[in-house]
mmCIF file of C-alpha atoms in Angstrom:
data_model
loop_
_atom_site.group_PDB
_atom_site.id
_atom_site.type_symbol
_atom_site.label_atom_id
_atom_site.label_comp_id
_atom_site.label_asym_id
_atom_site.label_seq_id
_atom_site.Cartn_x
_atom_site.Cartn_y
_atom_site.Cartn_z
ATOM 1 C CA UNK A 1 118.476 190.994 137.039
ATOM 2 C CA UNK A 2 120.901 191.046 134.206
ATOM 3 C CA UNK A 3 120.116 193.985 131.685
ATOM 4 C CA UNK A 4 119.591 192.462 128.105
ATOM 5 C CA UNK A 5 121.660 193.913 125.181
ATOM 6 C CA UNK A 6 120.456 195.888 122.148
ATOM 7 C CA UNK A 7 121.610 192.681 120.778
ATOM 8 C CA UNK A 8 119.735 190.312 122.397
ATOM 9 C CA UNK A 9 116.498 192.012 122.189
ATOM 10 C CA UNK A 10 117.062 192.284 118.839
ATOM 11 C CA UNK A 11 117.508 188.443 118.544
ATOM 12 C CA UNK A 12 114.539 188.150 120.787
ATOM 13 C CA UNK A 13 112.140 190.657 118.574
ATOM 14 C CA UNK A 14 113.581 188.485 115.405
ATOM 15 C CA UNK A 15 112.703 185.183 117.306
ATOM 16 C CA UNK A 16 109.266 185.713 118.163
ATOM 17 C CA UNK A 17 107.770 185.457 114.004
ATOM 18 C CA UNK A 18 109.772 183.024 113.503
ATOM 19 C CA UNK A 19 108.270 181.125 116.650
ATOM 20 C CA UNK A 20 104.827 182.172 115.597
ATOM 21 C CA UNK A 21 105.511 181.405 111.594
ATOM 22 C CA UNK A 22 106.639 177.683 112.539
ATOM 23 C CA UNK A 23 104.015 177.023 114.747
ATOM 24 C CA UNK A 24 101.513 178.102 112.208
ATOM 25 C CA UNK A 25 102.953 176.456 109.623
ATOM 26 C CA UNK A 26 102.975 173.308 111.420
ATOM 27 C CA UNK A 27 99.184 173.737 111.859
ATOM 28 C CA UNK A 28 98.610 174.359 108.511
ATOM 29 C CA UNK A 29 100.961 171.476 106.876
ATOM 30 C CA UNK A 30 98.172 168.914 107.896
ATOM 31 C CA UNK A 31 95.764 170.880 106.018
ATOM 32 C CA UNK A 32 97.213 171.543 103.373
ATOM 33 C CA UNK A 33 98.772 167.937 102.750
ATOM 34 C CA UNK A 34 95.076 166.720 102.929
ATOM 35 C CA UNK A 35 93.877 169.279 100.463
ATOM 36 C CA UNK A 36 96.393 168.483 98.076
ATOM 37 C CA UNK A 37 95.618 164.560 98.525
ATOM 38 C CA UNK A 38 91.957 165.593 97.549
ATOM 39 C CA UNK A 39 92.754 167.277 94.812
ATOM 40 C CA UNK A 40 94.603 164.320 93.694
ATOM 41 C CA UNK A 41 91.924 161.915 94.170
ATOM 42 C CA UNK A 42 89.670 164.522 92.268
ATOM 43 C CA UNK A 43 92.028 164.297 89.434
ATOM 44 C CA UNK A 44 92.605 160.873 89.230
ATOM 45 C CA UNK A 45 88.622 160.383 89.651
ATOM 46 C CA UNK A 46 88.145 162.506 86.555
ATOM 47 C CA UNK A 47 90.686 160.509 84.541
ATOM 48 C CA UNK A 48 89.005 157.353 85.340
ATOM 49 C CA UNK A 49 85.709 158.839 84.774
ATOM 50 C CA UNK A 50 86.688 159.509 81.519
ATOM 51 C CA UNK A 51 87.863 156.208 80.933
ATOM 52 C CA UNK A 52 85.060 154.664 81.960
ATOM 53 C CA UNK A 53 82.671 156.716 80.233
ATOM 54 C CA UNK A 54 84.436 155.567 76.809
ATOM 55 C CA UNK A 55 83.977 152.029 77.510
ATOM 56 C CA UNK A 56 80.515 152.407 78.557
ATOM 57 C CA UNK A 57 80.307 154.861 74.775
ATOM 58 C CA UNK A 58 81.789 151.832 73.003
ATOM 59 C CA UNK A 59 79.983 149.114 74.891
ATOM 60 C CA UNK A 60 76.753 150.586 73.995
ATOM 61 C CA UNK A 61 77.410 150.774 70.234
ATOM 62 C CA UNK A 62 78.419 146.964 70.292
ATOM 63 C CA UNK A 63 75.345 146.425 72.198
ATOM 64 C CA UNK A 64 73.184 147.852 69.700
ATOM 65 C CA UNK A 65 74.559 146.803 66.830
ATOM 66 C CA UNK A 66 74.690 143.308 68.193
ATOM 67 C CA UNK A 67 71.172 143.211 69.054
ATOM 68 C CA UNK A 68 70.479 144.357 65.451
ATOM 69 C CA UNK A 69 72.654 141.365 64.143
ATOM 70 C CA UNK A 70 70.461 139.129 66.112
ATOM 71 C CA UNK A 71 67.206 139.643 64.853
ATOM 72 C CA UNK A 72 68.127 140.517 60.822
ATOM 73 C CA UNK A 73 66.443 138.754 58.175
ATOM 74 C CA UNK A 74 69.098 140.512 55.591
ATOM 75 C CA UNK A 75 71.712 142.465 55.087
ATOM 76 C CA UNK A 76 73.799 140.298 57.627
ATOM 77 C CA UNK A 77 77.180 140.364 56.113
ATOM 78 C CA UNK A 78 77.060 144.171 56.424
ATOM 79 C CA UNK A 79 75.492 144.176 60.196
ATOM 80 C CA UNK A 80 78.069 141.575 61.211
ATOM 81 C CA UNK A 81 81.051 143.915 59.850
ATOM 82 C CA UNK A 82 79.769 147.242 61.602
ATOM 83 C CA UNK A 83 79.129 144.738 64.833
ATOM 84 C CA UNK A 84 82.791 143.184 64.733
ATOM 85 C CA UNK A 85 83.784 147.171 64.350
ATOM 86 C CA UNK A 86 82.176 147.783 67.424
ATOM 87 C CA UNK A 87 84.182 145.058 68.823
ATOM 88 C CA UNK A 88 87.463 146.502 67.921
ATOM 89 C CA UNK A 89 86.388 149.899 69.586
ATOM 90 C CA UNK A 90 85.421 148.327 72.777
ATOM 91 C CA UNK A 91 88.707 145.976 73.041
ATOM 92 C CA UNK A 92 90.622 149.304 72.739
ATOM 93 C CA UNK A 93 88.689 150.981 75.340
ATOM 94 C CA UNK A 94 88.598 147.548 77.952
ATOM 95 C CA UNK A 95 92.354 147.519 77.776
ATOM 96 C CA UNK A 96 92.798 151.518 78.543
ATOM 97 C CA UNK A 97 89.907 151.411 81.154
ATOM 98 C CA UNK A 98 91.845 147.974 82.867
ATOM 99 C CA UNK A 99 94.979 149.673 82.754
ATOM 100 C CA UNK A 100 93.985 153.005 84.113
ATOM 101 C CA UNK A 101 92.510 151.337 87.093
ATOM 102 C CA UNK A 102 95.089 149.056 88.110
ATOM 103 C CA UNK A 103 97.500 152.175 88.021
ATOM 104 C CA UNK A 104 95.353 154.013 90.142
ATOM 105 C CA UNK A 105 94.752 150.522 92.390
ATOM 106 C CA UNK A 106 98.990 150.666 92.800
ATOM 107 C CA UNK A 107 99.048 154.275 93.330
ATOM 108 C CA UNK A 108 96.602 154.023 96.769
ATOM 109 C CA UNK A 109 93.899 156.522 94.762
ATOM 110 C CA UNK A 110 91.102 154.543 94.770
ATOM 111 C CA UNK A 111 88.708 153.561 97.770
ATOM 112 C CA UNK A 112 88.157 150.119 98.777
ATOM 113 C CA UNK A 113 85.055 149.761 96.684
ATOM 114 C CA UNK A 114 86.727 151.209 93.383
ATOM 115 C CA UNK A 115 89.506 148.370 94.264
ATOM 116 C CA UNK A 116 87.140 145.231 94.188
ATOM 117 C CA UNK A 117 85.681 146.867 91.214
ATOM 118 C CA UNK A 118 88.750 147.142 89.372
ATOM 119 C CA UNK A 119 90.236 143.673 90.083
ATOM 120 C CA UNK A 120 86.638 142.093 88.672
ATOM 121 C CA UNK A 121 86.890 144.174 85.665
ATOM 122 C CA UNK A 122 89.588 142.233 84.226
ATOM 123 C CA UNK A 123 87.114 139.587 83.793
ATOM 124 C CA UNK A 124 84.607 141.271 81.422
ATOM 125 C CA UNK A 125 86.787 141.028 78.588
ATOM 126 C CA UNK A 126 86.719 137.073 78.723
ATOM 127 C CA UNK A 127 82.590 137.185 79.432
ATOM 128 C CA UNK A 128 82.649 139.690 76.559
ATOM 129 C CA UNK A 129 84.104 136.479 74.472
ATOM 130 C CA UNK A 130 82.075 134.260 75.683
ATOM 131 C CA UNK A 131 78.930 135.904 74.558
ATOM 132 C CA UNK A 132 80.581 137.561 70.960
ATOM 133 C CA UNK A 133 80.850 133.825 70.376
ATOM 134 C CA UNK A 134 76.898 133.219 70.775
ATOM 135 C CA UNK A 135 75.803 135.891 69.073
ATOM 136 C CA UNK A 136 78.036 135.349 66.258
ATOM 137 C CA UNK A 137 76.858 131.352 66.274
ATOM 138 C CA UNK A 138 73.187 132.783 67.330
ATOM 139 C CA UNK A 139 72.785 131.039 70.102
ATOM 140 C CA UNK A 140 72.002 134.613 72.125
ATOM 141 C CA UNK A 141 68.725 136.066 70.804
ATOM 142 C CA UNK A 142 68.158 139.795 71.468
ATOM 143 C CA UNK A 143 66.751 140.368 74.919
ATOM 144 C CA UNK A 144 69.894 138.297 76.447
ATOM 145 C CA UNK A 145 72.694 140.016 74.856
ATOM 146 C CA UNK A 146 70.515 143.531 76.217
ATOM 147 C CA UNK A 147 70.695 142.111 78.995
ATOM 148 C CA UNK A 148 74.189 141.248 79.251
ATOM 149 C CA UNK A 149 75.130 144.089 78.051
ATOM 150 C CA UNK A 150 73.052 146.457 80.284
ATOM 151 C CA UNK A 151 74.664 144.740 83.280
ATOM 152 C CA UNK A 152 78.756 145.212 82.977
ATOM 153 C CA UNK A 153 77.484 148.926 81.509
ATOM 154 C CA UNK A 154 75.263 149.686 84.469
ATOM 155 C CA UNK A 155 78.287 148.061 86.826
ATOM 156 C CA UNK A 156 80.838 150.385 84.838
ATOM 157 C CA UNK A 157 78.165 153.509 85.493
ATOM 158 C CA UNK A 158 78.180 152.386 89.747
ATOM 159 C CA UNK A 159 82.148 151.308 89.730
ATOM 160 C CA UNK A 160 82.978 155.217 88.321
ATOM 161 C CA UNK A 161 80.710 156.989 90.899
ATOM 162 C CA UNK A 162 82.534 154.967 93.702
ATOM 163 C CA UNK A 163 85.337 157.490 93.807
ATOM 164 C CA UNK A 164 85.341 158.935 96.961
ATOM 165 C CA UNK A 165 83.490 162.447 97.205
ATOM 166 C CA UNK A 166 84.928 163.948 100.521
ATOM 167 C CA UNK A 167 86.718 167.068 100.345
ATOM 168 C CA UNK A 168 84.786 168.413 97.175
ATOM 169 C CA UNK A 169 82.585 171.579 97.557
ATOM 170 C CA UNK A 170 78.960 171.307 96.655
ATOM 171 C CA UNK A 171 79.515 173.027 93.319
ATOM 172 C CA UNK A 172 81.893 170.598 92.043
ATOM 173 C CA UNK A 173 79.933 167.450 93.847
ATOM 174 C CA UNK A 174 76.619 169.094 91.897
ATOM 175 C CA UNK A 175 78.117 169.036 88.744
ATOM 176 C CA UNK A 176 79.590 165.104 89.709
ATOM 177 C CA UNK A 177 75.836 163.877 90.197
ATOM 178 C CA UNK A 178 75.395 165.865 86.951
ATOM 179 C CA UNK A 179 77.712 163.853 85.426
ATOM 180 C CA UNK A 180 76.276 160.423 86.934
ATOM 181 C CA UNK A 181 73.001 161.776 85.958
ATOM 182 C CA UNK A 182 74.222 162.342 82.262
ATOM 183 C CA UNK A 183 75.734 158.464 82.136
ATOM 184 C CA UNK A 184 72.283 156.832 83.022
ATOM 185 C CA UNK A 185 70.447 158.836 80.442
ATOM 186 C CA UNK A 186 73.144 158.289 77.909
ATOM 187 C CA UNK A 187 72.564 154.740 79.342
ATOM 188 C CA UNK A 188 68.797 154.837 78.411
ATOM 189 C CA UNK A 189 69.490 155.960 75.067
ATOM 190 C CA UNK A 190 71.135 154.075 74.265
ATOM 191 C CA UNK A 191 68.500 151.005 75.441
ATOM 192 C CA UNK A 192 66.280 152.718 73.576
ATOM 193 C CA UNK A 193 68.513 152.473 70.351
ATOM 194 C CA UNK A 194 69.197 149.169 70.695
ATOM 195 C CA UNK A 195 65.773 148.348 71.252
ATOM 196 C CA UNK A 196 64.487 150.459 68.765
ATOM 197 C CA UNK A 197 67.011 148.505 66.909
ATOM 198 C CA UNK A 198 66.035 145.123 67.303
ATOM 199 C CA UNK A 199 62.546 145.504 67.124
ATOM 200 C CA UNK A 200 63.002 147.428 63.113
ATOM 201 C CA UNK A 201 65.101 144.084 62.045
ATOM 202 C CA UNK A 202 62.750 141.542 63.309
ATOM 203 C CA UNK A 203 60.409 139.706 61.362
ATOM 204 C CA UNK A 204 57.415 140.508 63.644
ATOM 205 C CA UNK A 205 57.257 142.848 67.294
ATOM 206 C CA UNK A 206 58.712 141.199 70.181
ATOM 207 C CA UNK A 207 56.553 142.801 73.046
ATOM 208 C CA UNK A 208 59.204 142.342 75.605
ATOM 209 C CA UNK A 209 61.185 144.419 73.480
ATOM 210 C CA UNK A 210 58.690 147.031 72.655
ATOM 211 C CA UNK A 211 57.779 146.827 76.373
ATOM 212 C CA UNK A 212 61.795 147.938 77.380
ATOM 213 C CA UNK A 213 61.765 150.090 74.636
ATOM 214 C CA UNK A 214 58.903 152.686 76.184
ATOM 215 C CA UNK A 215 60.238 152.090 79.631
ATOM 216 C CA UNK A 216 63.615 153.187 78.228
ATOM 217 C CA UNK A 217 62.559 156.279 76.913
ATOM 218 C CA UNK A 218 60.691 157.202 80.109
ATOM 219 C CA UNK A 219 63.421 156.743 82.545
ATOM 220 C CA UNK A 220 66.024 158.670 80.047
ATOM 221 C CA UNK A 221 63.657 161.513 80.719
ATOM 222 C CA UNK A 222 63.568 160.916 84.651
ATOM 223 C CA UNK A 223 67.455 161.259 84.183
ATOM 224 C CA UNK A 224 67.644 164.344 81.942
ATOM 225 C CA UNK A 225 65.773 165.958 84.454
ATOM 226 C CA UNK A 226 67.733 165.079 87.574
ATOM 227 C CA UNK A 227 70.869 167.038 85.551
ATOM 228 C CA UNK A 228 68.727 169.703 84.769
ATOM 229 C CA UNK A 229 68.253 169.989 88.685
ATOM 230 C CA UNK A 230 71.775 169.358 89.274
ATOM 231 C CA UNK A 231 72.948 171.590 86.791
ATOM 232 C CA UNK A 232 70.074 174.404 87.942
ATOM 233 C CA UNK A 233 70.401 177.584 86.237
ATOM 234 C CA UNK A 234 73.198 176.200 84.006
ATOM 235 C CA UNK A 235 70.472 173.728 82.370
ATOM 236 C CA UNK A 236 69.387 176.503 80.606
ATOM 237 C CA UNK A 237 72.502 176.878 78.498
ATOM 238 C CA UNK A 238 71.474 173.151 77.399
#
């Protein structure tokens, strides 16, 4: 057998990382792409989050202040103005939340559920005419404009937490069912306000709206305290 050279040892010696590096690096690209697609989808689930946790902000306002428009005996030119100032904020906040979504829908970021969820969204700003319009003409008396109200925000609340959740750790994904947590007791607040709301204006108590407004404040407590377990020692800070 042939004796190698100095030089082709050397090449051999030099060969053998390189071999090794490539052939970890090629089991580590797969990881590392899906990591960095997770982190993505993370990011692009906070955005939207966010988004959708300023329409829900807005839609609750209108909601409450609508309700209060309902059922007042005076004062009406003023209610109507702060209610068709609510309006404004929630337009503002259905076009960014629509927008966001569809970019994320053309981007490939959102799961299949987050998809259907986004294309039927465009259609809440035409039901949100629909019923401005008979509330404004009174043809929508308090309980029905709750209720309409409480169902696109409790849909918004569902279509946010649809995000896929694989590939996040158990602190982040704690602090994520904080966060859900946190939107359904905002949620039931803000029930209770517009509740609380409704039943102050009218001319005598409604007890189906006196009725929603204890059950509201009881299940914004059962919500405060699933973030408090959530959050665990971090509740404390709260």
């Amino acid at each position: 057998m042939q004796k190698l050279t100095i030089r082709q040892v050397l090449a051999i010696l030099l060969l053998v990382p390189l071999v090794s590096s490539a052939f970890n690096l090629w089991e580590l690209v797969p990881t590392a792409l899906e990591k960095t697609s997770n982190a993505r989808m993370l990011g692009k689930s906070v955005i939207l989050g966010d988004v959708a946790g300023n329409l829900v902000h807005t839609l609750q306002i209108e909601r409450g202040s609508s309700a209060g428009f309902a059922t007042a005996t005076e004062n009406r030119s003023a209610l109507r103005n702060r209610m068709f100032g609510a309006q404004e904020k929630s337009d503002a906040a259905l076009e960014a939340f629509i927008t966001a979504f569809e970019a994320a829908r053309r981007e490939g970021e959102l799961s299949s559920r987050a998809i259907k969820f986004a294309e039927a969204s465009s259609k809440l700003s035409q039901d949100i005419k629909s019923t401005r319009e008979q509330i404004v003409t009174g043809n929508l008396e308090a309980p029905g404009i709750i209720a309409f109200y409480s169902g696109i925000i409790n849909d918004l609340i569902l279509g946010s937490a649809a995000q896929s959740m694989s590939g996040i750790d158990e602190a982040i994904a704690d602090l994520r069912y904080a966060h859900r947590a946190l939107l359904f007791a905002k949620e039931r607040a803000g029930l209770q306000r517009a509740t609380g709301n409704a039943l102050i204006h009218a001319e005598k108590i409604d007890e189906s709206l006196l009725e929603g407004f204890i059950i509201h404040t009881g299940m914004q407590t059962v919500f405060l305290d699933q973030l408090r377990h959530a959050l665990g020692d971090r509740a404390n800070a709260m």
